[in-house]
XYZ file of C-alpha atoms in Angstrom:
433
model
C 2.616 11.363 -26.676
C -0.906 11.386 -26.242
C -2.846 8.434 -26.132
C -6.936 8.442 -25.860
C -8.591 5.506 -24.401
C -12.258 4.749 -25.053
C -14.840 2.817 -22.907
C -13.685 -0.338 -25.093
C -10.402 -0.116 -24.328
C -9.417 -2.924 -21.627
C -5.938 -2.354 -21.607
C -5.276 1.163 -20.776
C -3.894 0.746 -16.991
C -2.891 -2.357 -14.816
C -2.958 -1.472 -10.984
C 0.025 -3.931 -9.497
C 0.745 -4.909 -5.963
C 2.098 -7.810 -3.833
C -0.464 -7.089 -1.175
C -3.595 -9.215 -0.286
C -6.924 -6.682 -1.048
C -9.100 -6.461 0.786
C -7.291 -7.222 4.332
C -7.456 -5.059 7.484
C -4.199 -2.947 6.578
C -3.796 0.359 5.554
C -2.183 -0.757 2.364
C -5.333 -2.530 0.893
C -7.529 0.603 2.250
C -4.955 2.597 0.300
C -5.217 0.505 -2.987
C -8.819 0.491 -3.096
C -9.104 4.085 -3.110
C -6.359 4.534 -5.367
C -7.918 1.533 -8.113
C -11.606 3.524 -7.757
C -10.236 7.045 -8.450
C -8.010 5.594 -11.745
C -11.235 3.355 -12.712
C -13.404 6.520 -12.459
C -11.111 8.874 -14.240
C -10.088 6.706 -16.789
C -12.823 4.078 -17.618
C -11.200 0.662 -16.457
C -8.602 -0.965 -14.490
C -6.905 -4.305 -14.299
C -5.770 -4.741 -10.591
C -3.362 -7.942 -9.503
C -3.123 -8.636 -6.176
C -1.861 -11.452 -4.051
C -4.585 -14.639 -3.528
C -5.375 -14.990 0.256
C -5.641 -18.926 -0.948
C -3.454 -21.148 -2.978
C -5.404 -20.627 -6.152
C -6.188 -17.664 -8.703
C -9.412 -15.784 -8.430
C -10.579 -13.333 -10.302
C -13.316 -10.909 -8.806
C -14.696 -7.531 -9.481
C -14.640 -5.443 -6.424
C -15.214 -2.210 -7.586
C -17.028 -0.340 -10.968
C -14.886 -0.918 -13.722
C -12.072 -2.598 -11.821
C -11.002 -5.983 -12.833
C -9.259 -7.799 -9.898
C -6.877 -10.784 -10.179
C -5.500 -12.482 -7.158
C -2.585 -14.464 -7.948
C -1.181 -17.175 -5.443
C 2.285 -16.655 -3.836
C 3.542 -20.007 -2.262
C 6.722 -21.079 0.000
C 8.060 -20.813 3.079
C 9.804 -17.478 2.937
C 9.012 -14.405 1.565
C 11.496 -14.493 -0.792
C 10.003 -17.994 -2.005
C 6.854 -16.174 -2.202
C 7.535 -12.952 -4.184
C 8.900 -15.770 -6.772
C 5.957 -17.766 -6.896
C 4.090 -14.467 -7.146
C 6.606 -13.501 -9.979
C 5.960 -16.523 -11.993
C 2.617 -16.338 -11.604
C 2.377 -12.541 -12.848
C 4.407 -13.514 -15.965
C 1.968 -16.230 -17.224
C -1.103 -13.388 -16.005
C 1.049 -10.824 -18.267
C 0.988 -12.265 -21.985
C -0.723 -11.215 -24.369
C -1.538 -7.995 -22.501
C 0.097 -4.926 -22.942
C -1.011 -1.816 -21.181
C -0.245 2.089 -21.550
C 0.322 2.618 -17.852
C 1.567 -0.415 -15.211
C 1.181 1.062 -11.435
C 3.637 -0.633 -9.172
C 3.715 -0.574 -5.230
C 7.029 -2.364 -4.884
C 9.797 -4.582 -6.103
C 8.460 -7.317 -5.484
C 5.734 -7.226 -8.270
C 7.831 -4.229 -10.261
C 11.085 -5.347 -10.946
C 9.991 -8.154 -13.968
C 7.983 -5.047 -15.770
C 11.108 -3.303 -15.327
C 13.189 -5.440 -16.914
C 11.085 -5.981 -20.029
C 9.352 -2.355 -19.580
C 8.849 -1.413 -23.494
C 7.483 -4.959 -24.018
C 4.544 -4.711 -21.199
C 4.030 -0.920 -21.022
C 4.569 2.624 -22.060
C 4.751 4.409 -19.188
C 5.755 2.819 -15.709
C 4.375 4.813 -12.326
C 6.279 3.654 -9.333
C 3.995 4.183 -6.318
C 6.688 4.569 -3.314
C 5.242 3.939 0.292
C 7.950 2.220 1.759
C 11.343 0.073 0.782
C 12.317 -2.730 1.666
C 15.782 -2.216 1.941
C 14.994 -0.204 4.617
C 11.763 -1.930 5.945
C 12.923 -5.609 5.806
C 14.740 -5.987 8.605
C 11.744 -4.390 11.230
C 9.765 -8.246 10.480
C 13.223 -10.297 9.217
C 15.864 -8.889 11.744
C 18.591 -11.408 10.366
C 18.171 -9.891 6.828
C 20.764 -6.866 8.273
C 23.484 -9.340 8.468
C 22.655 -10.479 4.818
C 24.897 -8.283 2.507
C 24.279 -10.027 -0.367
C 20.402 -9.870 -0.038
C 20.671 -6.334 1.016
C 22.688 -5.010 -2.126
C 19.912 -6.919 -4.315
C 17.327 -4.859 -2.697
C 19.054 -1.724 -2.702
C 19.858 -2.653 -6.822
C 16.101 -3.712 -7.613
C 14.738 -0.433 -5.949
C 17.145 1.951 -7.767
C 16.706 0.109 -10.883
C 12.859 0.597 -10.799
C 12.950 4.293 -9.481
C 15.433 5.037 -12.410
C 12.864 3.470 -15.099
C 9.814 5.051 -13.875
C 8.459 7.707 -15.706
C 6.276 9.096 -12.680
C 6.679 8.510 -8.744
C 4.252 8.844 -6.470
C 5.205 9.253 -2.920
C 2.667 10.015 0.260
C 4.878 12.548 2.071
C 7.488 15.524 1.581
C 10.007 13.441 3.997
C 9.688 10.268 1.112
C 10.344 12.511 -1.632
C 13.483 14.230 0.286
C 14.798 10.849 0.411
C 13.806 9.458 -2.699
C 15.846 12.989 -4.321
C 18.773 11.729 -2.408
C 19.307 8.527 -3.800
C 19.369 10.519 -6.969
C 15.924 10.590 -8.544
C 14.814 13.591 -10.446
C 12.723 15.488 -8.604
C 10.589 16.793 -11.602
C 9.304 12.822 -11.670
C 8.063 12.897 -8.211
C 4.226 13.520 -6.845
C 3.371 13.771 -3.212
C -0.080 12.488 -2.850
C -1.082 11.967 1.093
C -3.269 9.164 2.033
C -6.892 9.922 2.955
C -9.680 9.374 4.945
C -13.248 8.022 4.014
C -15.423 10.515 6.029
C -18.684 8.657 5.165
C -17.071 5.722 7.522
C -14.700 7.197 9.682
C -17.869 9.917 10.958
C -17.406 12.836 13.751
C -18.268 12.244 17.332
C -17.516 14.780 20.073
C -14.437 13.164 22.422
C -15.626 10.876 25.418
C -14.497 13.277 28.139
C -16.380 16.236 27.006
C -19.563 13.668 26.299
C -19.164 12.704 30.089
C -18.656 16.077 31.125
C -21.681 17.280 29.635
C -24.054 14.743 30.920
C -22.829 15.393 34.240
C -23.551 19.176 33.634
C -27.053 18.005 32.498
C -27.741 16.026 35.385
C -26.691 18.802 38.030
C -28.594 20.891 36.201
C -32.230 18.771 37.490
C -31.043 18.976 41.028
C -32.955 21.796 41.823
C -31.706 22.041 45.465
C -28.139 21.336 44.751
C -25.784 24.598 45.098
C -22.862 23.065 43.002
C -21.448 25.404 39.859
C -20.212 24.154 37.089
C -16.558 24.857 38.160
C -17.139 22.423 40.595
C -18.987 19.586 38.658
C -15.625 20.495 36.596
C -12.859 19.556 39.444
C -14.916 16.636 40.861
C -15.299 15.202 37.506
C -10.760 15.483 37.535
C -10.936 14.045 40.827
C -13.407 11.444 40.521
C -10.749 8.598 39.898
C -13.481 5.724 39.302
C -13.827 6.191 35.927
C -11.675 4.466 33.226
C -9.557 6.231 31.160
C -9.402 4.594 28.023
C -6.665 5.133 25.246
C -6.714 3.312 21.910
C -4.407 1.963 19.334
C -4.831 0.373 16.284
C -2.481 -0.921 13.466
C -0.070 -3.348 12.707
C 2.234 -3.947 15.574
C 5.377 -3.953 13.149
C 8.369 -2.498 15.509
C 8.620 0.974 13.904
C 4.925 1.623 15.861
C 6.219 1.963 19.415
C 3.172 0.240 20.318
C 5.361 -0.746 23.775
C 5.602 2.927 24.674
C 2.211 2.813 24.684
C 1.852 0.065 27.285
C 4.855 1.833 29.333
C 2.932 5.120 29.151
C -0.269 3.243 30.754
C 1.417 2.101 33.355
C 2.746 5.591 34.549
C -0.639 6.870 34.213
C -2.335 3.839 36.130
C 0.041 5.278 39.110
C -2.167 8.194 39.581
C -5.282 7.376 37.869
C -7.045 4.133 36.404
C -7.140 3.463 32.554
C -6.691 1.031 30.051
C -5.124 0.320 26.536
C -7.046 -1.384 23.837
C -4.705 -2.238 21.136
C -6.383 -3.036 17.521
C -4.996 -4.709 14.638
C -3.454 -7.701 12.787
C -0.107 -8.843 14.519
C 2.075 -12.415 15.263
C 1.736 -14.578 17.292
C 5.243 -13.451 18.657
C 4.545 -9.584 18.737
C 1.324 -10.248 20.832
C 3.416 -12.142 23.439
C 6.157 -9.561 24.022
C 3.123 -7.574 24.244
C 1.285 -9.237 27.058
C 4.702 -9.990 29.051
C 5.152 -5.959 28.959
C 2.039 -5.706 30.169
C 2.193 -8.539 32.957
C 5.949 -6.833 34.351
C 4.405 -3.514 34.257
C 1.032 -4.892 36.651
C -0.886 -3.700 33.611
C -2.567 -7.558 32.483
C -5.841 -6.642 33.280
C -5.366 -3.612 31.827
C -4.105 -4.578 28.127
C -6.854 -5.452 25.983
C -5.459 -6.846 22.443
C -7.836 -7.372 19.414
C -7.549 -8.833 16.600
C -8.126 -6.897 12.940
C -11.527 -5.593 12.612
C -13.815 -4.140 9.862
C -13.177 -0.021 9.735
C -16.912 0.462 11.183
C -15.831 -1.952 14.313
C -12.816 0.640 14.806
C -14.788 3.569 14.623
C -16.976 2.391 17.367
C -13.489 1.554 19.026
C -12.199 5.119 18.416
C -15.642 6.662 19.957
C -15.723 4.611 22.718
C -11.835 5.766 23.519
C -11.021 8.787 25.611
C -7.721 9.519 23.132
C -6.113 7.738 20.532
C -2.035 7.279 20.416
C 0.215 6.956 17.312
C 3.533 6.369 19.327
C 5.756 6.157 16.120
C 9.409 5.377 16.806
C 12.376 7.458 15.835
C 14.150 5.391 13.274
C 15.111 4.867 9.586
C 11.592 3.964 8.494
C 10.144 7.185 9.797
C 12.650 9.587 9.806
C 14.902 8.814 6.787
C 12.337 7.135 4.243
C 9.246 8.472 5.524
C 5.400 7.543 5.531
C 2.105 9.123 5.579
C 0.606 7.933 8.990
C -3.127 6.690 7.655
C -3.828 5.503 11.290
C -3.267 9.450 12.592
C -5.349 10.809 9.489
C -7.957 8.305 10.266
C -7.957 9.261 14.244
C -8.534 12.754 13.631
C -11.102 12.389 11.257
C -13.041 10.327 13.927
C -13.078 12.934 16.798
C -10.762 11.299 19.496
C -8.128 13.587 20.607
C -4.638 11.936 18.981
C -1.421 12.120 20.935
C 1.260 11.262 18.496
C 5.381 11.299 18.056
C 6.819 14.902 17.557
C 8.246 13.549 13.734
C 8.131 15.417 10.508
C 6.031 13.073 8.810
C 3.404 14.052 11.456
C 4.095 17.617 11.400
C 3.380 17.425 7.533
C -0.059 16.402 8.932
C -1.194 19.357 11.691
C -0.011 21.319 14.238
C 1.037 20.807 17.993
C -1.476 21.731 20.132
C -4.087 23.126 17.537
C -4.919 19.356 15.737
C -2.989 16.803 17.961
C -0.568 16.776 21.086
C 3.033 15.772 19.836
C 5.284 14.232 22.506
C 9.107 13.281 22.404
C 9.763 10.270 20.620
C 10.491 7.329 22.537
C 9.283 9.071 25.532
C 6.540 6.599 27.626
C 6.296 9.723 29.969
C 5.308 12.047 26.996
C 2.696 10.276 26.245
C 0.995 9.872 30.009
C 1.971 13.569 30.561
C -0.112 14.004 27.451
C -3.013 11.477 28.290
C -3.318 13.804 31.811
C -3.405 16.856 30.124
C -6.547 15.819 28.249
C -8.256 13.831 31.350
C -7.764 17.493 33.189
C -8.131 19.810 30.245
C -11.917 18.586 28.391
C -11.583 21.387 26.649
C -8.323 21.408 25.097
C -9.812 18.032 23.923
C -12.723 19.635 22.267
C -10.455 21.850 20.586
C -8.295 19.346 19.069
C -11.025 17.344 18.065
C -13.276 20.387 15.861
C -9.382 21.515 14.260
C -8.334 17.992 13.477
C -11.642 16.844 11.685
C -11.920 20.130 9.774
C -8.327 19.764 8.597
C -9.102 15.789 7.547
C -12.167 17.606 5.585
C -10.097 20.118 3.835
C -7.089 18.504 3.032
C -7.117 14.293 3.302
C -10.275 12.495 1.939
C -9.572 10.245 -0.847
C -11.879 12.075 -3.014
C -8.770 14.707 -2.860
C -5.857 12.106 -3.049
C -8.086 10.163 -6.267
C -8.250 13.909 -8.277
C -4.433 14.543 -7.569
C -3.427 11.144 -8.751
C -5.688 11.792 -11.946
C -3.508 14.931 -12.426
C -0.417 12.928 -12.355
C -1.450 10.745 -14.517
C -2.962 13.036 -17.129
C 1.156 14.812 -16.846
C 1.675 11.420 -18.584
C -0.612 12.331 -21.293
C -2.960 10.108 -19.911
C -6.401 11.116 -20.834
C -9.482 11.301 -18.852
C -12.460 8.644 -19.933
C -15.183 10.582 -21.573
C -18.766 9.868 -19.437
C -21.846 11.292 -20.309
């Protein structure tokens, strides 16, 4: 069945997400990139997200994208989901789309229950499933068997009803196939990076060494050779080795390991850790307690979320960026595509990450980043020391990582793959002059 949209067609595509957009989170960045690609490819998109206020709001955040933000009010997550679903039902009245694109069961399950009423095709974008991820935010749900069974059942119904499933990693594809999803309707589309925002800059240590060499060359009566300058820099413990983590403080991120690694590093060298991203008070308190226990109170700085431009500045001031993902069912079983690692690779700052299949999908150890054993604070510390004492290694990783991103992981490439997947359903691209 082929459909041909025209510029006047306002009911071609709807992208629904139980997320707040804009927001300082990877999900919001991903949503923005995808809806812009769909609008450019097919003419227009109706975007429905969660309102940051108790009121419904409307906006046009990007060309040919009409956004409606619906309130999701309640004391608990379930209350907010139910309220959002009620508001979504009201918004849907009198509407019908050729394609509805969902990201979770929260907004998707009501659509699936009356799929033929609301759309011709359903696209389910699986980045994470609540049956796996919810317990990391609400540990008590593990013991609520009734709730877990409901989550699994609604996920399965959505997976079976979807005409196309998009997922960001091969690990997630394998997980979905293990749950009975037909391989033929799954498309793997990794996350991307906006290269105009995440501009490249050579590693901080390499830049410092270059300045040392320039200064040394200006001392005419000096007999210091380049190799001696290199050695003196390594032995200079007055220089602070700054490490950056950015992203959420969810349990699967392993941020505590970065704090522990800093403690080991600081036994031999002065260093500090900057943590940037959205957080809950309990998460911040836990990290501060750990830092105090390890006598790192003055060496761990926890900042709130910031703009991408501000974040890039933090990246370029760090000697290394850490992504200490833990080995658990979220990262190893369900899978993911760590946007933070891609953005870090684009920045030019060397990356230290956990050796997991989802990370190995993005590059090679020793060529694009340094990988360490899961759960090993010592592994992270050793990688920090290696980068500090081998500036040439950091330069090689930096350049190769940036090239890897440019060739394989931009939002333009992800958007082109998304459009191609839609065309596989028979949806035709908009005709542009």
